[in-house]
PDB file of C-alpha atoms in Angstrom:
ATOM      1  CA  UNK U 228     -69.869 -45.270-148.782  1.00 35.00           C
ATOM      2  CA  UNK U 229     -69.393 -43.396-152.011  1.00 38.00           C
ATOM      3  CA  UNK U 230     -69.225 -45.211-155.341  1.00 39.00           C
ATOM      4  CA  UNK U 231     -66.268 -47.534-155.262  1.00 40.00           C
ATOM      5  CA  UNK U 232     -64.988 -46.397-151.880  1.00 42.00           C
ATOM      6  CA  UNK U 233     -64.123 -49.753-150.348  1.00 42.00           C
ATOM      7  CA  UNK U 234     -61.558 -51.086-147.949  1.00 42.00           C
ATOM      8  CA  UNK U 235     -59.476 -54.028-149.107  1.00 40.00           C
ATOM      9  CA  UNK U 236     -61.491 -57.240-148.965  1.00 37.00           C
ATOM     10  CA  UNK U 237     -64.946 -55.631-149.136  1.00 38.00           C
ATOM     11  CA  UNK U 238     -65.506 -56.672-152.705  1.00 40.00           C
ATOM     12  CA  UNK U 239     -64.203 -59.459-154.864  1.00 42.00           C
ATOM     13  CA  UNK U 240     -62.665 -57.402-157.656  1.00 69.00           C
ATOM     14  CA  UNK U 241     -61.298 -53.995-156.797  1.00 79.00           C
ATOM     15  CA  UNK U 242     -61.708 -51.261-159.397  1.00 90.00           C
ATOM     16  CA  UNK U 243     -58.765 -49.660-161.151  1.00 95.00           C
ATOM     17  CA  UNK U 244     -58.515 -45.903-161.692  1.00 96.00           C
ATOM     18  CA  UNK U 245     -57.716 -46.292-165.394  1.00 94.00           C
ATOM     19  CA  UNK U 246     -60.938 -48.203-166.073  1.00 94.00           C
ATOM     20  CA  UNK U 247     -63.352 -46.644-163.566  1.00 95.00           C
ATOM     21  CA  UNK U 248     -65.730 -44.192-165.207  1.00 94.00           C
ATOM     22  CA  UNK U 249     -68.718 -44.271-162.846  1.00 94.00           C
ATOM     23  CA  UNK U 250     -66.981 -42.774-159.783  1.00 94.00           C
ATOM     24  CA  UNK U 251     -64.644 -39.776-159.628  1.00 94.00           C
ATOM     25  CA  UNK U 252     -62.348 -41.135-156.906  1.00 93.00           C
ATOM     26  CA  UNK U 253     -61.061 -44.385-155.448  1.00 95.00           C
ATOM     27  CA  UNK U 254     -60.062 -44.239-151.770  1.00 93.00           C
ATOM     28  CA  UNK U 255     -57.731 -45.961-149.325  1.00 94.00           C
ATOM     29  CA  UNK U 256     -57.630 -45.547-145.546  1.00 92.00           C
ATOM     30  CA  UNK U 257     -55.051 -46.386-142.915  1.00 94.00           C
ATOM     31  CA  UNK U 258     -56.041 -48.750-140.100  1.00 93.00           C
ATOM     32  CA  UNK U 259     -58.298 -46.889-137.673  1.00 90.00           C
ATOM     33  CA  UNK U 260     -58.660 -43.811-139.885  1.00 84.00           C
ATOM     34  CA  UNK U 261     -62.108 -42.419-140.800  1.00 73.00           C
ATOM     35  CA  UNK U 262     -63.308 -43.670-144.174  1.00 65.00           C
ATOM     36  CA  UNK U 263     -63.611 -42.020-146.642  1.00 58.00           C
ATOM     37  CA  UNK U 264     -60.969 -39.752-145.177  1.00 57.00           C
ATOM     38  CA  UNK U 265     -62.410 -36.472-146.461  1.00 57.00           C
ATOM     39  CA  UNK U 266     -65.491 -36.944-144.242  1.00 58.00           C
ATOM     40  CA  UNK U 267     -63.378 -36.795-141.065  1.00 57.00           C
ATOM     41  CA  UNK U 268     -64.011 -33.952-138.614  1.00 55.00           C
ATOM     42  CA  UNK U 269     -62.467 -30.694-139.756  1.00 57.00           C
ATOM     43  CA  UNK U 270     -58.754 -30.493-139.006  1.00 63.00           C
ATOM     44  CA  UNK U 271     -56.044 -28.696-140.927  1.00 77.00           C
ATOM     45  CA  UNK U 272     -55.554 -31.519-143.441  1.00 83.00           C
ATOM     46  CA  UNK U 273     -53.035 -31.335-146.218  1.00 92.00           C
ATOM     47  CA  UNK U 274     -51.980 -33.641-149.041  1.00 95.00           C
ATOM     48  CA  UNK U 275     -49.081 -34.585-151.235  1.00 97.00           C
ATOM     49  CA  UNK U 276     -50.052 -34.508-154.929  1.00 97.00           C
ATOM     50  CA  UNK U 277     -48.474 -36.933-157.374  1.00 97.00           C
ATOM     51  CA  UNK U 278     -49.545 -36.479-160.998  1.00 96.00           C
ATOM     52  CA  UNK U 279     -49.189 -39.645-163.051  1.00 96.00           C
ATOM     53  CA  UNK U 280     -49.671 -40.420-166.733  1.00 96.00           C
ATOM     54  CA  UNK U 281     -52.834 -42.507-167.164  1.00 95.00           C
ATOM     55  CA  UNK U 282     -50.707 -45.409-168.448  1.00 95.00           C
ATOM     56  CA  UNK U 283     -48.917 -45.555-165.040  1.00 97.00           C
ATOM     57  CA  UNK U 284     -51.929 -44.716-162.880  1.00 97.00           C
ATOM     58  CA  UNK U 285     -52.961 -48.217-161.804  1.00 97.00           C
ATOM     59  CA  UNK U 286     -49.452 -49.253-160.732  1.00 97.00           C
ATOM     60  CA  UNK U 287     -48.876 -45.984-158.865  1.00 98.00           C
ATOM     61  CA  UNK U 288     -52.252 -46.204-157.150  1.00 98.00           C
ATOM     62  CA  UNK U 289     -51.731 -49.792-155.960  1.00 97.00           C
ATOM     63  CA  UNK U 290     -48.317 -48.827-154.574  1.00 97.00           C
ATOM     64  CA  UNK U 291     -49.809 -45.939-152.561  1.00 98.00           C
ATOM     65  CA  UNK U 292     -53.008 -47.782-151.625  1.00 97.00           C
ATOM     66  CA  UNK U 293     -51.120 -50.726-150.146  1.00 97.00           C
ATOM     67  CA  UNK U 294     -48.769 -48.446-148.182  1.00 98.00           C
ATOM     68  CA  UNK U 295     -51.684 -46.422-146.765  1.00 97.00           C
ATOM     69  CA  UNK U 296     -53.589 -49.561-145.766  1.00 96.00           C
ATOM     70  CA  UNK U 297     -50.426 -50.883-144.074  1.00 97.00           C
ATOM     71  CA  UNK U 298     -50.141 -47.635-142.066  1.00 96.00           C
ATOM     72  CA  UNK U 299     -46.905 -46.533-143.783  1.00 97.00           C
ATOM     73  CA  UNK U 300     -48.143 -43.202-145.172  1.00 96.00           C
ATOM     74  CA  UNK U 301     -50.823 -40.792-143.973  1.00 93.00           C
ATOM     75  CA  UNK U 302     -54.362 -41.544-142.807  1.00 93.00           C
ATOM     76  CA  UNK U 303     -55.824 -41.715-146.304  1.00 93.00           C
ATOM     77  CA  UNK U 304     -55.301 -41.438-150.030  1.00 95.00           C
ATOM     78  CA  UNK U 305     -57.380 -41.100-153.151  1.00 95.00           C
ATOM     79  CA  UNK U 306     -56.858 -41.262-156.886  1.00 97.00           C
ATOM     80  CA  UNK U 307     -58.754 -39.517-159.655  1.00 96.00           C
ATOM     81  CA  UNK U 308     -60.358 -42.029-162.003  1.00 95.00           C
ATOM     82  CA  UNK U 309     -61.198 -41.605-165.656  1.00 92.00           C
ATOM     83  CA  UNK U 310     -64.686 -40.742-164.387  1.00 92.00           C
ATOM     84  CA  UNK U 311     -63.309 -37.653-162.650  1.00 91.00           C
ATOM     85  CA  UNK U 312     -64.037 -34.357-164.427  1.00 88.00           C
ATOM     86  CA  UNK U 313     -60.376 -33.391-163.932  1.00 82.00           C
ATOM     87  CA  UNK U 314     -59.662 -29.982-165.486  1.00 83.00           C
ATOM     88  CA  UNK U 315     -55.913 -30.469-165.816  1.00 83.00           C
ATOM     89  CA  UNK U 316     -53.857 -32.344-168.379  1.00 88.00           C
ATOM     90  CA  UNK U 317     -56.187 -35.068-169.748  1.00 87.00           C
ATOM     91  CA  UNK U 318     -53.269 -37.535-170.030  1.00 91.00           C
ATOM     92  CA  UNK U 319     -52.553 -37.361-166.276  1.00 93.00           C
ATOM     93  CA  UNK U 320     -54.450 -37.911-163.025  1.00 95.00           C
ATOM     94  CA  UNK U 321     -53.540 -37.097-159.411  1.00 96.00           C
ATOM     95  CA  UNK U 322     -52.799 -39.590-156.670  1.00 98.00           C
ATOM     96  CA  UNK U 323     -53.375 -37.723-153.403  1.00 96.00           C
ATOM     97  CA  UNK U 324     -51.817 -38.776-150.103  1.00 97.00           C
ATOM     98  CA  UNK U 325     -53.228 -37.045-147.032  1.00 94.00           C
ATOM     99  CA  UNK U 326     -51.455 -35.994-143.863  1.00 93.00           C
ATOM    100  CA  UNK U 327     -53.427 -35.538-140.669  1.00 87.00           C
ATOM    101  CA  UNK U 328     -52.257 -32.003-139.908  1.00 88.00           C
ATOM    102  CA  UNK U 329     -50.639 -29.611-142.357  1.00 90.00           C
ATOM    103  CA  UNK U 330     -49.074 -27.711-139.464  1.00 90.00           C
ATOM    104  CA  UNK U 331     -47.113 -30.797-138.364  1.00 93.00           C
ATOM    105  CA  UNK U 332     -44.056 -30.339-140.577  1.00 94.00           C
ATOM    106  CA  UNK U 333     -42.380 -33.443-139.155  1.00 96.00           C
ATOM    107  CA  UNK U 334     -45.300 -35.609-140.302  1.00 95.00           C
ATOM    108  CA  UNK U 335     -45.483 -33.860-143.684  1.00 96.00           C
ATOM    109  CA  UNK U 336     -41.780 -34.715-144.141  1.00 97.00           C
ATOM    110  CA  UNK U 337     -42.268 -38.286-142.791  1.00 97.00           C
ATOM    111  CA  UNK U 338     -44.929 -38.966-145.439  1.00 97.00           C
ATOM    112  CA  UNK U 339     -42.682 -37.484-148.151  1.00 98.00           C
ATOM    113  CA  UNK U 340     -39.770 -39.712-147.077  1.00 98.00           C
ATOM    114  CA  UNK U 341     -42.086 -42.741-147.077  1.00 98.00           C
ATOM    115  CA  UNK U 342     -43.290 -41.891-150.594  1.00 98.00           C
ATOM    116  CA  UNK U 343     -39.676 -41.620-151.784  1.00 98.00           C
ATOM    117  CA  UNK U 344     -38.876 -44.980-150.123  1.00 97.00           C
ATOM    118  CA  UNK U 345     -41.729 -46.507-152.167  1.00 97.00           C
ATOM    119  CA  UNK U 346     -40.044 -45.295-155.352  1.00 97.00           C
ATOM    120  CA  UNK U 347     -42.127 -42.163-155.958  1.00 97.00           C
ATOM    121  CA  UNK U 348     -39.393 -39.995-157.461  1.00 97.00           C
ATOM    122  CA  UNK U 349     -41.373 -37.403-159.411  1.00 97.00           C
ATOM    123  CA  UNK U 350     -41.688 -33.779-158.313  1.00 96.00           C
ATOM    124  CA  UNK U 351     -44.451 -33.469-155.719  1.00 97.00           C
ATOM    125  CA  UNK U 352     -46.567 -30.603-154.444  1.00 96.00           C
ATOM    126  CA  UNK U 353     -48.182 -30.302-151.009  1.00 96.00           C
ATOM    127  CA  UNK U 354     -51.481 -28.473-150.820  1.00 93.00           C
ATOM    128  CA  UNK U 355     -53.860 -27.738-147.969  1.00 88.00           C
ATOM    129  CA  UNK U 356     -57.471 -28.894-148.014  1.00 82.00           C
ATOM    130  CA  UNK U 357     -58.362 -25.267-147.356  1.00 81.00           C
ATOM    131  CA  UNK U 358     -56.911 -24.298-150.750  1.00 82.00           C
ATOM    132  CA  UNK U 359     -59.015 -26.964-152.429  1.00 79.00           C
ATOM    133  CA  UNK U 360     -62.145 -25.833-150.575  1.00 78.00           C
ATOM    134  CA  UNK U 361     -61.442 -22.284-151.772  1.00 79.00           C
ATOM    135  CA  UNK U 362     -61.282 -23.562-155.366  1.00 81.00           C
ATOM    136  CA  UNK U 363     -57.549 -22.930-155.704  1.00 82.00           C
ATOM    137  CA  UNK U 364     -55.907 -25.128-158.338  1.00 82.00           C
ATOM    138  CA  UNK U 365     -52.787 -24.952-160.483  1.00 80.00           C
ATOM    139  CA  UNK U 366     -49.460 -23.204-160.031  1.00 75.00           C
ATOM    140  CA  UNK U 367     -48.778 -21.305-156.844  1.00 78.00           C
ATOM    141  CA  UNK U 368     -51.382 -23.133-154.757  1.00 85.00           C
ATOM    142  CA  UNK U 369     -48.969 -25.445-152.948  1.00 89.00           C
ATOM    143  CA  UNK U 370     -47.605 -24.812-149.486  1.00 91.00           C
ATOM    144  CA  UNK U 371     -44.564 -27.020-150.177  1.00 93.00           C
ATOM    145  CA  UNK U 372     -42.914 -28.716-153.118  1.00 94.00           C
ATOM    146  CA  UNK U 373     -40.349 -31.472-153.293  1.00 97.00           C
ATOM    147  CA  UNK U 374     -38.015 -31.575-156.299  1.00 96.00           C
ATOM    148  CA  UNK U 375     -37.585 -34.740-158.346  1.00 96.00           C
ATOM    149  CA  UNK U 376     -35.998 -37.585-156.400  1.00 93.00           C
ATOM    150  CA  UNK U 377     -35.293 -35.628-153.210  1.00 94.00           C
ATOM    151  CA  UNK U 378     -36.658 -35.525-149.688  1.00 95.00           C
ATOM    152  CA  UNK U 379     -36.153 -31.770-149.658  1.00 95.00           C
ATOM    153  CA  UNK U 380     -39.235 -29.765-148.661  1.00 93.00           C
ATOM    154  CA  UNK U 381     -39.312 -26.344-150.304  1.00 93.00           C
ATOM    155  CA  UNK U 382     -41.567 -23.833-148.536  1.00 90.00           C
ATOM    156  CA  UNK U 383     -43.716 -21.685-150.792  1.00 86.00           C
ATOM    157  CA  UNK U 384     -46.162 -18.860-150.274  1.00 79.00           C
ATOM    158  CA  UNK U 385     -49.403 -19.926-151.934  1.00 72.00           C
ATOM    159  CA  UNK U 386     -51.386 -17.196-153.656  1.00 67.00           C
ATOM    160  CA  UNK U 387     -54.371 -17.746-151.350  1.00 63.00           C
ATOM    161  CA  UNK U 388     -52.086 -17.236-148.282  1.00 55.00           C
ATOM    162  CA  UNK U 389     -53.769 -19.622-145.847  1.00 51.00           C
ATOM    163  CA  UNK U 390     -52.790 -19.063-142.248  1.00 53.00           C
ATOM    164  CA  UNK U 391     -50.651 -21.820-140.741  1.00 51.00           C
TER     165      UNK U 391
END
């Protein structure tokens, strides 16, 4: 396992993203999913991105972590810790919720609806793992977006134009 990558119950005190500085990510996995999720065999993974202010990071992470471990979201999730060399806004960090297959629009939508049911009402972006592997970050890299407080999925054409 990598750094603090642990399933619930594997250690007495679980780390928090706002205080972890010796590992870039904390992970959660659904029952039966590979762990850590990013080491799974190559499939067309995708992920919903939720950017949170550091002051809200721990609460948002525990909400997502619990839902993933209960099998209510996708197969895995991760959160950037304060030890992550995140190049974006230094006051925010991403919580990333994976879907098994970016080409399965019904599952992409199901995970979005589940996130909204948890109370995640911020604008969200959906990005493919391929875009990340190509080093694509920032505006115009998402395949889908979802406006604040909606379950609407807006299709976009990312600048890297990954085949679907």
